[in-house]
XYZ file of C-alpha atoms in Angstrom:
402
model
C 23.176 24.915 -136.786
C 23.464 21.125 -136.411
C 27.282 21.702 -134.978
C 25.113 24.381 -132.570
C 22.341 21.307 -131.787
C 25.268 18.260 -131.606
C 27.091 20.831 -128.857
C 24.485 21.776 -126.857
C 23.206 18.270 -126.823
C 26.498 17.366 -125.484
C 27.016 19.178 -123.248
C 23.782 18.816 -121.567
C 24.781 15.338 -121.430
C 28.197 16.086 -119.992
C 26.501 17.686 -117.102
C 23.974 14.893 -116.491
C 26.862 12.527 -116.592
C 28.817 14.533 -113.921
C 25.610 15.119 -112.062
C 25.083 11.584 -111.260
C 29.053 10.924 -110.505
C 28.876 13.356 -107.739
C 27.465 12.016 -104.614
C 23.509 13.509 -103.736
C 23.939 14.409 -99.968
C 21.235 15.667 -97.753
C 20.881 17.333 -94.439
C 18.738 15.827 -92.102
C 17.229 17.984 -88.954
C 15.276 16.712 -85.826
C 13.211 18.990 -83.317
C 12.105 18.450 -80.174
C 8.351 20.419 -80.740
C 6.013 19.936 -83.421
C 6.433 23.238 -84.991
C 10.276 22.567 -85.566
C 11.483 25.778 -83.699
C 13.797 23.969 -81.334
C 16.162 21.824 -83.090
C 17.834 18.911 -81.738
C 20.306 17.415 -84.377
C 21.764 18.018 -87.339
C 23.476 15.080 -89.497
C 24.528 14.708 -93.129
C 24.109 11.818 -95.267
C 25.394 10.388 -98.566
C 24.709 7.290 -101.080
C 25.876 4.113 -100.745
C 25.587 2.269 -103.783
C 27.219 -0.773 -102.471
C 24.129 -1.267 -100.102
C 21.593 0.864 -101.759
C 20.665 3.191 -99.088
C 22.064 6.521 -97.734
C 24.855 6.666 -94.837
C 25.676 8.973 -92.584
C 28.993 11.388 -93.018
C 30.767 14.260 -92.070
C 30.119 16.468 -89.576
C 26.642 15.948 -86.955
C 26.167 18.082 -83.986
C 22.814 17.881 -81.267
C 21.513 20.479 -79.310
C 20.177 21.085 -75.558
C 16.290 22.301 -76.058
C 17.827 25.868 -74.897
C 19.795 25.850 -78.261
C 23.521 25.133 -76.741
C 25.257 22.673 -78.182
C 24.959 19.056 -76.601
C 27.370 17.314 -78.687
C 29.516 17.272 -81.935
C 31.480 14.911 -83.804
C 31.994 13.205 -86.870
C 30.831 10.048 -89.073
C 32.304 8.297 -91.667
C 30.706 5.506 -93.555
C 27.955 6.219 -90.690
C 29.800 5.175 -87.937
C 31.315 7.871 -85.541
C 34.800 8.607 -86.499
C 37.806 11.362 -85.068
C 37.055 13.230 -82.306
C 33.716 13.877 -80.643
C 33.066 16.428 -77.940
C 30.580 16.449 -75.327
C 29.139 19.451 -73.702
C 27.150 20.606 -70.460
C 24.075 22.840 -70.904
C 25.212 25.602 -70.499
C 28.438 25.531 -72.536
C 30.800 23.947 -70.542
C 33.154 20.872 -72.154
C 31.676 17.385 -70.426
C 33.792 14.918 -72.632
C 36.410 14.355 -75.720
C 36.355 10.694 -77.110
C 38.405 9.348 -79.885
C 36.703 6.792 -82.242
C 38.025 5.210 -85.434
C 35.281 3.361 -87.406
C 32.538 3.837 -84.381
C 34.989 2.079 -82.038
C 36.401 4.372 -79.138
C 40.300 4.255 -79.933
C 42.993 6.688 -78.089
C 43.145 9.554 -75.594
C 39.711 10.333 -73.364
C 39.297 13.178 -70.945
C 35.669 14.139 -68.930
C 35.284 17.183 -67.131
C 33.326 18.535 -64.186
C 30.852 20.939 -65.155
C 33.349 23.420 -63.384
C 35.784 23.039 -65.973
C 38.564 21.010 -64.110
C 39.651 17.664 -65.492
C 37.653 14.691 -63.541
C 39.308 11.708 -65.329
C 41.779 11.069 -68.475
C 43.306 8.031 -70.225
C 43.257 5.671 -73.071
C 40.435 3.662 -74.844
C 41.509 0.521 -77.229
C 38.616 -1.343 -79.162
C 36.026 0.298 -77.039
C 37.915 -0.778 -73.898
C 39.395 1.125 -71.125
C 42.844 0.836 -71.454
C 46.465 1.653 -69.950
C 47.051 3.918 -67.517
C 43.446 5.729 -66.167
C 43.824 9.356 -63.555
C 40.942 10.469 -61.883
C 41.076 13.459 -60.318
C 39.849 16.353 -57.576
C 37.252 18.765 -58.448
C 40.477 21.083 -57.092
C 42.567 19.375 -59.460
C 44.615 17.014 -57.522
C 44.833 12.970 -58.514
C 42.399 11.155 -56.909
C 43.390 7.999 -58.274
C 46.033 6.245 -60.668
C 44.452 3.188 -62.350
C 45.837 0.539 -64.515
C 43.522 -1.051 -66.898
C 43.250 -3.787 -69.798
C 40.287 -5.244 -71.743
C 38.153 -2.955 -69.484
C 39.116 -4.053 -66.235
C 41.030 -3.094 -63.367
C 44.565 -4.989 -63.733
C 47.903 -3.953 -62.036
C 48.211 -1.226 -59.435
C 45.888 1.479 -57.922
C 46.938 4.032 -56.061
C 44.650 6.570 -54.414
C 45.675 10.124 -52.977
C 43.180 12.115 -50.359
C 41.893 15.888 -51.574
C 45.422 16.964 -50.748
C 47.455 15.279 -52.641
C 48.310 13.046 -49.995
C 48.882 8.740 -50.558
C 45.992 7.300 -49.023
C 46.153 4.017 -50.448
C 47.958 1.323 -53.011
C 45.964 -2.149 -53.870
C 46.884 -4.144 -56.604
C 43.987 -5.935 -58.955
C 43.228 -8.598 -61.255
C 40.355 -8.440 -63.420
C 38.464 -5.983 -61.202
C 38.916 -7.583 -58.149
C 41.726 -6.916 -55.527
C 45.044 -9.088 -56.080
C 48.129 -9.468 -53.832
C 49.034 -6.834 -50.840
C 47.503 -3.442 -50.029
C 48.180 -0.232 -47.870
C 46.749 2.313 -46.846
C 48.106 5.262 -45.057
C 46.712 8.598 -42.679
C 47.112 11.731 -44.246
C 50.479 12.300 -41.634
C 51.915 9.961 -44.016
C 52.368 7.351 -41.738
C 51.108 3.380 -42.130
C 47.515 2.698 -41.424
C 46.470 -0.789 -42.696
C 48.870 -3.551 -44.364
C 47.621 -7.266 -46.108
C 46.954 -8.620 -48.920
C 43.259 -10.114 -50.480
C 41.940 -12.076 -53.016
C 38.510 -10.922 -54.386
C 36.291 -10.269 -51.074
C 38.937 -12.237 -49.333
C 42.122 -11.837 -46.940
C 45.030 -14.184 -46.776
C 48.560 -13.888 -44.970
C 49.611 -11.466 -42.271
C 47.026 -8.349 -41.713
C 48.527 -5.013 -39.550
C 46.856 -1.859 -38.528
C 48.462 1.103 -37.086
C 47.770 3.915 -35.206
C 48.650 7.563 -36.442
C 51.624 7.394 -34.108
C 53.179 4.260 -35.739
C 52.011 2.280 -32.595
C 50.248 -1.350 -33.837
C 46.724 -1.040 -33.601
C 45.962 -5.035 -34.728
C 47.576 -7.947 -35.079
C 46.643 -11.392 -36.908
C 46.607 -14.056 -39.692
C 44.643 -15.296 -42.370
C 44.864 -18.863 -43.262
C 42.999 -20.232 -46.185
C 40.609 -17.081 -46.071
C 39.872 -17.161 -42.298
C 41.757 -15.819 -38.999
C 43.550 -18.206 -37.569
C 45.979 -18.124 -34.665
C 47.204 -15.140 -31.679
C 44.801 -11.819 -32.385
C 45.981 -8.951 -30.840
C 44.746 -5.504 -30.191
C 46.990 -2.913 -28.336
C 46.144 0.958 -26.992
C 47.998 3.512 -28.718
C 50.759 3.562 -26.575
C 51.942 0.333 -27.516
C 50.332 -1.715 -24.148
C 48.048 -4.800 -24.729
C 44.268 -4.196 -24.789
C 43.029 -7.820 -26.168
C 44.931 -11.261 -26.372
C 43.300 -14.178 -27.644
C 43.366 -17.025 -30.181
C 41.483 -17.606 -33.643
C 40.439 -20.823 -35.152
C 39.189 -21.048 -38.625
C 37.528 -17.741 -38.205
C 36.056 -18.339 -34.693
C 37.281 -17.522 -31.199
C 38.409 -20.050 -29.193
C 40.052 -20.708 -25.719
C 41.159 -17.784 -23.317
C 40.617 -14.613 -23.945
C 41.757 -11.411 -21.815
C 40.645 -7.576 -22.166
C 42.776 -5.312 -20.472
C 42.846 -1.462 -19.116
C 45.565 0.664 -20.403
C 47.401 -0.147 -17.318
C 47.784 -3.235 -17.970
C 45.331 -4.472 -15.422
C 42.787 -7.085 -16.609
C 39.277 -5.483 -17.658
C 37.554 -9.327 -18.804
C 38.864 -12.866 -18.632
C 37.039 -15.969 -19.823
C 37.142 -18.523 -22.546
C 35.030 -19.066 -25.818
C 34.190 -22.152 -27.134
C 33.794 -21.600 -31.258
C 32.733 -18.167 -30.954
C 31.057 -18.224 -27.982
C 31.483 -17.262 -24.639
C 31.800 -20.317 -22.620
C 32.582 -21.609 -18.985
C 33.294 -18.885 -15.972
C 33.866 -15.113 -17.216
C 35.137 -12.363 -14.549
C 35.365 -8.522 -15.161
C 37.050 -6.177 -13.232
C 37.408 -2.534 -12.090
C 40.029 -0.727 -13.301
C 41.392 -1.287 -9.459
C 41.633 -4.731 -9.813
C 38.486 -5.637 -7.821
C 36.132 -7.728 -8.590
C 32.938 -6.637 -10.487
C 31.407 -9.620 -12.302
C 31.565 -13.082 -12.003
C 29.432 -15.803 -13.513
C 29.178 -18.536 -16.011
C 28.053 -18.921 -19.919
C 26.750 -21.704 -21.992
C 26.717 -21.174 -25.328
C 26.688 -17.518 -25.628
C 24.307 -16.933 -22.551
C 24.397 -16.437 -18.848
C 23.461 -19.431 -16.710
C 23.261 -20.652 -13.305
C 24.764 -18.068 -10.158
C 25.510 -14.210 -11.451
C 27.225 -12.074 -8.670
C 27.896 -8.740 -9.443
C 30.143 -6.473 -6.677
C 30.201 -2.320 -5.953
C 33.717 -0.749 -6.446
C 34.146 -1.453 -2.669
C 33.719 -4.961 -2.855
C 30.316 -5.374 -1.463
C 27.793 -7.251 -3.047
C 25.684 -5.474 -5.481
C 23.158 -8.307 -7.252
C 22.986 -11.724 -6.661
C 20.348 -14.054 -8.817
C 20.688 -17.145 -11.535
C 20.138 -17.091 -14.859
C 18.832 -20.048 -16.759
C 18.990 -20.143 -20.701
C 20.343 -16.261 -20.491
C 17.018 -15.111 -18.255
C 16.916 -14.318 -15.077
C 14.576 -16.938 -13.041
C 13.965 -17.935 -9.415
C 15.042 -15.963 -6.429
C 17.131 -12.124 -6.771
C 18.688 -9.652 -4.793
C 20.127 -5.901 -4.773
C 21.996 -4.362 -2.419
C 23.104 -0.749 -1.716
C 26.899 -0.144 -1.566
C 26.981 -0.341 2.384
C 26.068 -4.251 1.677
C 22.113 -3.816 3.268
C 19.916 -5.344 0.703
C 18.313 -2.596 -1.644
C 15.875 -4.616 -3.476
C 14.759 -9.089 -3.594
C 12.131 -11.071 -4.923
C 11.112 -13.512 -7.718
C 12.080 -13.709 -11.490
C 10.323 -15.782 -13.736
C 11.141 -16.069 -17.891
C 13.303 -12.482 -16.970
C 10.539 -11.170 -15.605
C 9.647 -9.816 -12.080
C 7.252 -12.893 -10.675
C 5.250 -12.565 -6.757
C 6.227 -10.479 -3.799
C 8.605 -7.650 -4.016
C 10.357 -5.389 -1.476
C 12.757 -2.549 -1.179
C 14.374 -1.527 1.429
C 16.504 2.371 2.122
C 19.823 2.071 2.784
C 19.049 1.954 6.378
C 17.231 -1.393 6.012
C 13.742 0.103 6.460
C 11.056 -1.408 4.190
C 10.605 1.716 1.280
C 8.421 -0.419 -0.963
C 6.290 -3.707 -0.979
C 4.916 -4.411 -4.175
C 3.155 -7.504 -6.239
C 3.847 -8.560 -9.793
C 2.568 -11.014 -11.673
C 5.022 -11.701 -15.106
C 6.461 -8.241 -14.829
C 3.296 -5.926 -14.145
C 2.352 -4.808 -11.041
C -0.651 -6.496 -9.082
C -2.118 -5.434 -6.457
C -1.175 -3.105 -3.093
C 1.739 -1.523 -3.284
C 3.098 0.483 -0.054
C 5.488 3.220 0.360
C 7.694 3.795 3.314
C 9.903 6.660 4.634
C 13.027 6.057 6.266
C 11.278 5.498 9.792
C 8.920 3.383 8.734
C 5.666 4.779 8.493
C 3.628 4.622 5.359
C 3.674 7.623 2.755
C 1.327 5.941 -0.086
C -1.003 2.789 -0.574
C -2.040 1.744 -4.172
C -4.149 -0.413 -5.640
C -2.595 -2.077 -9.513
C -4.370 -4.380 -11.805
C -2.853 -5.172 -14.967
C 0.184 -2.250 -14.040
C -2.860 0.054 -14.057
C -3.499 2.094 -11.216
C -6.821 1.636 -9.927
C -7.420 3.169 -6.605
C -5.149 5.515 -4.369
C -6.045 3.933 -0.477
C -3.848 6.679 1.180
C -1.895 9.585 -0.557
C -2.320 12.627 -2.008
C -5.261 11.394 -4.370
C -7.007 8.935 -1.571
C -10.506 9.488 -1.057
């Protein structure tokens, strides 16, 4: 019996021995309610006796409050380890990450809730890495990135929905590097240069869908500088001018597709400066006057297809002030009177194109004061109004006279 005792004894031990060798894991659950019917997570953890505390390990998975799984993966030592898969709500695969020791290491894809592959590549030390696709919700490459340590470094190339090149930029730590192009979905050329950051430097092109040039210039040290032109699509000049450090200056020429000129003047850094003429497309005259930093001054004539006058006044600081007149196409005066600060100032009178009075009329700074008469073409009076303050305050003869 004591053989019986010493054995059982012993082995009782034995078992309490193994007991505590193997590790005690437990299962923890979280809920999103109170009464822990809708579960949110599931993870398992074991001892550590190195730190005295419980860890994390093996498999965890959390849940959408409809019950579909959210997301699934695995920790080792607690940190997230091997693959982990993410998922939409309704079942649908939203991401697969790598991670070794709860760093993301390796391949990556994400997916539109769709199912088709919306961007792929490689993560090392947490950081995007290598070659990087983005793509289509059709499934065509949107882009082709190059990254290290995170960032954008090396080439980009983007395609439009149909697979088509639609542009190539190089980077350097996020920011655009060296030359870039971008192309129309024919194929053909669109835009060519090259920039630094937010910047542009060297020769910058831009092309029509027909291969014509569209723009021509030059960057130096950030800023356009020398001949700018722009050109119609059939290859003839539609702007000529000169740059310097960013900034207009000297002649400058607009011109119609046929070649005649639409605008000639000069700027002055930036602004328009000295006499400026415009033109009709038949090579008359249509405007002619003067500018002083940006704004109209002194005599403004402005002409009807025909070559008759059509306004004549001044302009003084960019508004019109002191004596103005209009005039109908057959070169009788259609309108004249006083501006003052841009606005209509004293006595006012309009004539028909047969030079009869049609109205005579009173402002004072732009608001009508006092009688105003209307004429018909013969002469005789149609209407007589009395204004104060552009109000109308009394019909003397008209439909509404009393």
């Amino acid at each position: 019996m004591q053989f019986i005792k010493t054995s059982l004894v012993f082995t009782l031990l034995f078992w309490s021995v193994c007991l505590i060798a193997q590790p005690l894991t437990r299962t923890d659950s979280s809920f999103y309610d109170v009464a822990r019917t809708k579960i949110s997570g599931i993870t398992h953890w074991y001892p550590d006796e190195a730190r005295g505390d419980t860890i994390k390990t093996g498999l965890a998975a959390f849940y959408f409050p409809n019950g579909n799984i959210k997301q699934r993966g695995y920790y080792n030592h607690g940190l997230a380890d091997s693959l982990w898969t993410s998922y939409y709500l309704f079942g649908q695969v939203k991401s697969r990450v790598w991670y070794v020791q709860g760093r993301k290491q390796g391949s990556f894809e994400q997916y539109f809730e769709g199912g088709g592959l919306k961007y792929a590549g490689t993560y090392l030390n947490d950081s995007l890495n290598g070659a990087i696709r983005l793509y289509y919700p059709n499934g065509n490459i949107q882009e082709e990135r190059s990254y290290s340590a995170n960032r954008l470094n090396g080439p980009t190339t983007g395609y439009d929905i149909d697979g088509k090149l639609s542009f190539r930029m190089q980077y350097r730590d996020s920011l655009p590097d060296g030359p870039f192009e971008k192309y129309y979905p024919s194929g053909n050329i669109k835009e060519t240069g090259s920039r630094q950051g937010q910047q542009f430097y060297g020769d910058y092109m831009a092309y029509y869908d027909n291969g014509q040039p569209e723009m021509r210039y030059t960057y130096q040290n950030f800023s356009i500088d020398g001949p700018y032109k722009v050109f119609y699509d059939d290859g003839s000049l539609k702007i000529a001018c000169v740059y310097r450090q960013g900034r207009i200056n000297g002649p400058y020429t607009k011109y119609f597709r046929s070649g005649q000129a639409e605008q000639k003047g000069n700027y002055a850094d930036g602004n328009l400066s000295g006499t400026w003429e415009y033109y009709f497309e038949n090579g008359q005259l249509y405007i002619e006057g003067n500018y002083v930093n940006n704004l109209p001054e002194g005599m403004w004539k402005v002409f009807h297809d025909n070559g008759e006058q059509k306004q004549l006044g001044k302009y003084k600081a960019g508004k019109a002030e002191g004596p103005w007149q209009f005039f109908h196409n057959n070169g009788k005066v259609r309108s004249q009177g006083n501006f003052e600060d841009n606005k209509q100032q004293g006595h006012w009178v309009h004539f028909h194109p047969n030079g009869i009075v049609q109205l005579d009329l009173y402002y004072t700074l732009g608001k009508l004061e006092g009688i105003l008469t209307a004429y018909d073409t013969t002469g005789k009076i149609l209407e007589q109004s009395e204004f104060i303050d552009n109000q109308l305050v009394r019909q003397i003869k008209g439909p509404s006279a009393r």
